[in-house]
Coordinates of C-alpha atoms and ligand atoms in Angstrom, one line a residue:
M1 CA -0.4 -0.1 0.1
P2 CA 1.5 3.6 -1.1
A3 CA 2.1 5.6 2.3
D4 CA 0.7 8.5 1.5
W5 CA -3.0 7.0 -0.4
V6 CA -4.9 8.6 2.9
D7 CA -3.6 12.1 2.2
R8 CA -3.7 11.9 -1.7
Q9 CA -7.3 10.0 -2.1
L10 CA -8.6 11.4 1.3
R11 CA -7.5 14.1 3.2
D12 CA -6.2 16.6 -0.1
R13 CA -10.0 16.2 -1.2
G14 CA -11.4 17.3 2.0
I15 CA -11.8 14.1 4.3
R16 CA -10.9 15.8 7.6
D17 CA -12.4 13.8 10.6
T18 CA -9.5 12.3 12.5
R19 CA -11.4 9.2 13.5
V20 CA -12.4 8.8 9.7
L21 CA -8.7 8.5 8.0
D22 CA -7.9 6.2 10.6
A23 CA -10.2 4.3 10.3
M24 CA -9.3 3.9 6.8
R25 CA -6.0 3.4 7.4
A26 CA -6.7 0.7 10.4
V27 CA -9.0 -1.8 7.5
P28 CA -7.2 -3.7 4.9
R29 CA -9.0 -2.9 1.4
E30 CA -6.9 -6.0 0.3
S31 CA -9.1 -8.1 2.1
F32 CA -12.0 -7.2 0.4
V33 CA -11.1 -7.2 -2.8
P34 CA -10.9 -10.5 -5.2
E35 CA -8.1 -12.2 -5.3
E36 CA -7.3 -11.0 -9.6
E37 CA -8.0 -7.7 -8.6
R38 CA -5.2 -7.7 -5.4
K39 CA -2.6 -5.6 -7.5
H40 CA -5.7 -2.8 -7.6
A41 CA -6.6 -2.6 -3.6
W42 CA -4.9 0.5 -3.9
D43 CA -6.1 2.3 -6.8
D44 CA -8.0 5.6 -6.7
A45 CA -11.4 3.4 -7.9
A46 CA -14.5 1.3 -7.8
L47 CA -13.3 -2.5 -8.3
P48 CA -15.5 -5.3 -9.6
L49 CA -16.7 -7.5 -6.8
G50 CA -18.3 -10.0 -9.1
Y51 CA -22.3 -10.8 -9.7
G52 CA -22.4 -7.3 -11.7
Q53 CA -21.2 -5.4 -7.9
T54 CA -18.7 -3.2 -7.1
I55 CA -16.5 -2.7 -4.1
S56 CA -16.9 1.2 -3.5
Q57 CA -13.7 4.0 -4.5
P58 CA -12.1 4.2 -0.5
Y59 CA -12.8 8.5 -1.3
V60 CA -16.4 7.7 -1.3
V61 CA -16.4 5.1 1.8
A62 CA -14.6 7.4 3.4
L63 CA -17.4 10.3 2.7
I64 CA -20.3 8.3 3.6
C65 CA -18.5 8.1 7.0
Q66 CA -17.6 11.4 7.5
A67 CA -21.6 12.4 6.5
L68 CA -22.7 10.1 9.2
A69 CA -20.6 12.1 11.6
L70 CA -19.8 8.7 13.7
Q71 CA -19.1 9.9 17.5
G72 CA -18.5 5.6 18.9
D73 CA -21.6 4.5 20.4
E74 CA -24.2 4.2 17.8
L75 CA -25.8 1.2 16.2
V76 CA -25.1 1.3 12.4
L77 CA -27.2 -0.1 9.3
D78 CA -24.9 -0.7 6.6
V79 CA -27.4 -1.6 3.2
G80 CA -25.6 -3.4 0.5
T81 CA -22.4 -5.4 1.9
G82 CA -21.0 -6.3 -1.3
S83 CA -17.4 -7.2 -0.4
G84 CA -18.0 -5.9 3.6
Y85 CA -15.2 -3.1 2.7
Q86 CA -17.9 0.0 4.1
A87 CA -19.0 -2.1 6.8
A88 CA -15.5 -2.8 7.6
V89 CA -14.7 1.2 8.2
L90 CA -18.1 1.3 10.0
D91 CA -17.4 -0.9 12.5
E92 CA -14.3 0.8 13.4
L93 CA -16.3 4.0 14.0
A94 CA -19.3 2.8 15.8
A95 CA -20.7 0.3 18.2
H96 CA -22.6 -2.1 16.1
V97 CA -22.8 -2.5 12.4
I98 CA -25.6 -5.0 11.0
S99 CA -25.5 -5.1 7.2
V100 CA -27.9 -6.1 4.6
E101 CA -27.3 -8.0 1.5
R102 CA -29.8 -9.4 -1.3
I103 CA -27.1 -11.8 -3.1
P104 CA -26.8 -14.8 -1.2
E105 CA -23.2 -15.6 -2.3
L106 CA -22.1 -12.0 -1.6
V107 CA -23.5 -12.5 2.1
E108 CA -21.0 -15.5 2.4
V109 CA -18.0 -13.7 0.5
A110 CA -18.4 -10.5 3.1
R111 CA -18.4 -12.9 6.0
L112 CA -15.5 -14.6 5.2
N113 CA -14.0 -11.3 4.6
L114 CA -14.8 -9.8 7.4
A115 CA -13.4 -12.6 9.8
A116 CA -10.1 -11.9 8.0
A117 CA -10.0 -8.7 8.6
G118 CA -10.6 -9.2 11.9
H119 CA -14.4 -7.8 12.0
R120 CA -15.9 -11.0 13.4
S121 CA -18.9 -8.9 15.7
V122 CA -20.0 -7.4 12.2
E123 CA -23.7 -9.1 11.0
V124 CA -24.3 -10.1 7.9
L125 CA -27.6 -10.5 7.5
L126 CA -29.5 -11.5 3.5
G127 CA -32.1 -9.6 2.3
D128 CA -33.8 -6.5 0.8
G129 CA -32.0 -4.0 2.7
S130 CA -34.4 -1.0 1.1
L131 CA -36.7 -2.6 3.7
G132 CA -34.1 -1.7 6.8
V133 CA -34.2 -3.9 9.9
P134 CA -38.0 -3.6 11.4
A135 CA -36.8 -5.8 14.5
R136 CA -33.3 -3.8 15.4
A137 CA -34.6 -0.2 15.0
P138 CA -33.8 2.7 15.3
F139 CA -30.4 3.0 14.0
G140 CA -28.3 6.2 14.8
A141 CA -26.8 6.1 11.7
I142 CA -27.5 4.3 8.1
A143 CA -25.1 3.7 5.3
V144 CA -26.3 2.8 1.9
A145 CA -24.0 2.0 -0.7
A146 CA -26.7 1.1 -3.8
A147 CA -28.6 4.0 -5.2
A148 CA -32.0 4.7 -5.2
A149 CA -34.9 6.3 -7.6
E150 CA -36.1 6.9 -4.6
L151 CA -36.1 8.0 -0.6
P152 CA -36.4 4.3 0.7
Q153 CA -39.1 5.4 3.9
P154 CA -38.8 2.3 5.7
L155 CA -34.9 3.3 6.1
V156 CA -36.3 6.5 7.2
D157 CA -38.7 5.3 9.4
Q158 CA -35.7 3.6 11.2
L159 CA -33.6 6.1 12.0
A160 CA -33.2 7.4 15.9
P161 CA -33.7 11.0 16.4
G162 CA -31.7 12.9 15.5
G163 CA -29.8 9.8 13.1
R164 CA -28.0 10.6 10.0
L165 CA -29.5 8.6 6.7
V166 CA -26.5 8.5 3.7
L167 CA -27.2 7.3 -0.1
P168 CA -26.9 7.8 -3.3
L169 CA -30.4 9.3 -4.6
G170 CA -30.5 10.7 -7.9
G171 CA -27.0 10.7 -9.1
Y172 CA -26.0 12.4 -6.1
L173 CA -24.5 10.8 -2.5
V174 CA -27.1 12.9 -0.2
L175 CA -27.3 13.3 3.8
L176 CA -30.7 13.1 5.0
T177 CA -31.1 14.6 8.7
E178 CA -34.6 15.3 10.6
A179 CA -34.2 18.0 13.5
A180 CA -37.1 19.3 15.5
G181 CA -39.5 17.2 13.5
R182 CA -37.8 19.3 9.9
R183 CA -36.0 16.4 7.5
R184 CA -33.4 17.8 5.9
V185 CA -31.8 16.4 2.6
E186 CA -28.1 17.7 1.7
P187 CA -26.1 16.7 -1.8
L188 CA -22.4 16.1 -0.8
A189 CA -21.4 15.2 -4.3
P190 CA -22.2 13.7 -7.4
V191 CA -21.7 9.7 -7.5
R192 CA -22.4 6.5 -9.5
F193 CA -23.3 3.4 -7.8
V194 CA -25.1 0.2 -9.1
P195 CA -28.6 0.2 -8.6
L196 CA -30.4 -1.1 -5.4
V197 CA -32.7 -3.7 -6.8
T198 CA -35.7 -3.9 -4.5
G199 CA -38.6 -7.4 -4.3
L200 CA -37.8 -10.5 -4.7
L201 CA -34.2 -12.5 -3.5
P202 CA -32.2 -14.0 -6.8
Ligands
SAH1 N1 -20.2 -1.7 0.5 C1 -20.1 -2.2 -0.9 C2 -20.4 -1.8 -1.9 C3 -21.2 -2.6 -2.8 S1 -21.9 -2.7 -4.4 C4 -18.7 -2.9 -0.1 O1 -17.9 -1.7 0.4 O2 -18.4 -3.2 -1.2 C5 -23.6 -2.5 -3.6 C6 -23.9 -3.9 -3.3 O3 -25.7 -3.0 -3.1 C7 -24.3 -5.2 -4.3 O4 -23.5 -6.2 -3.3 C8 -25.6 -5.2 -4.2 O5 -25.8 -6.7 -4.3 C9 -26.1 -4.7 -3.0 N2 -28.1 -4.5 -3.2 C10 -28.5 -3.7 -4.1 N3 -29.8 -3.4 -3.6 C11 -30.0 -3.9 -2.2 C12 -31.1 -4.2 -1.5 N4 -32.2 -3.7 -1.9 N5 -30.4 -4.9 -0.2 C13 -29.3 -5.3 -0.5 N6 -27.9 -5.5 -1.2 C14 -28.3 -4.9 -2.4

């Protein structure tokens, strides 16, 4: 891994939360990248994960984590586990992470990756994450790694008071917060994500 990757890919682009920078340094991205992509593990790019899915670009993972402003005591819901990389970084920053993935093979891959990287406490569940996990709500923070056409209402409903939801919506990564009963949606950056697929499992 290039020694200055955190400075070049993250700090120079505005990631300033030191907890996030430390978490990004702590999680070995190569543990989450398929064997044949390992030499690209520290590239400034999303990488193919198989099953038509991608592991997010480190900058985008850091941007999501910074926007969630985690303090360390939150229960976090991660939608779209994929490789488990985002879930591992969230696990560095919060009390507990529940992650939902709709492709059964990726659930297995993510569990193995997370165990290999020392993040066994992350719970990876098979399901449609656009429905959230009502039985475990409310969540102090929710991170979504697949692009929705419209705001998934169950996720908004499962947010704790003062909670933060970050998701790709209409080509932008957006932050949704609610304070004193007023909802605020703030665009963070233009992004490209694989689509959030709702409905039946494959
Ligand atoms: N956070 C991942 C990124 C994975 S790409 C990482 O760091 O590697 C997005 C993932 O969302 C894909 O694995 C895709 O299968 C999953 N996905 C898409 N729609 C979903 C849904 N409705 N519920 C759960 N997972 C979903």
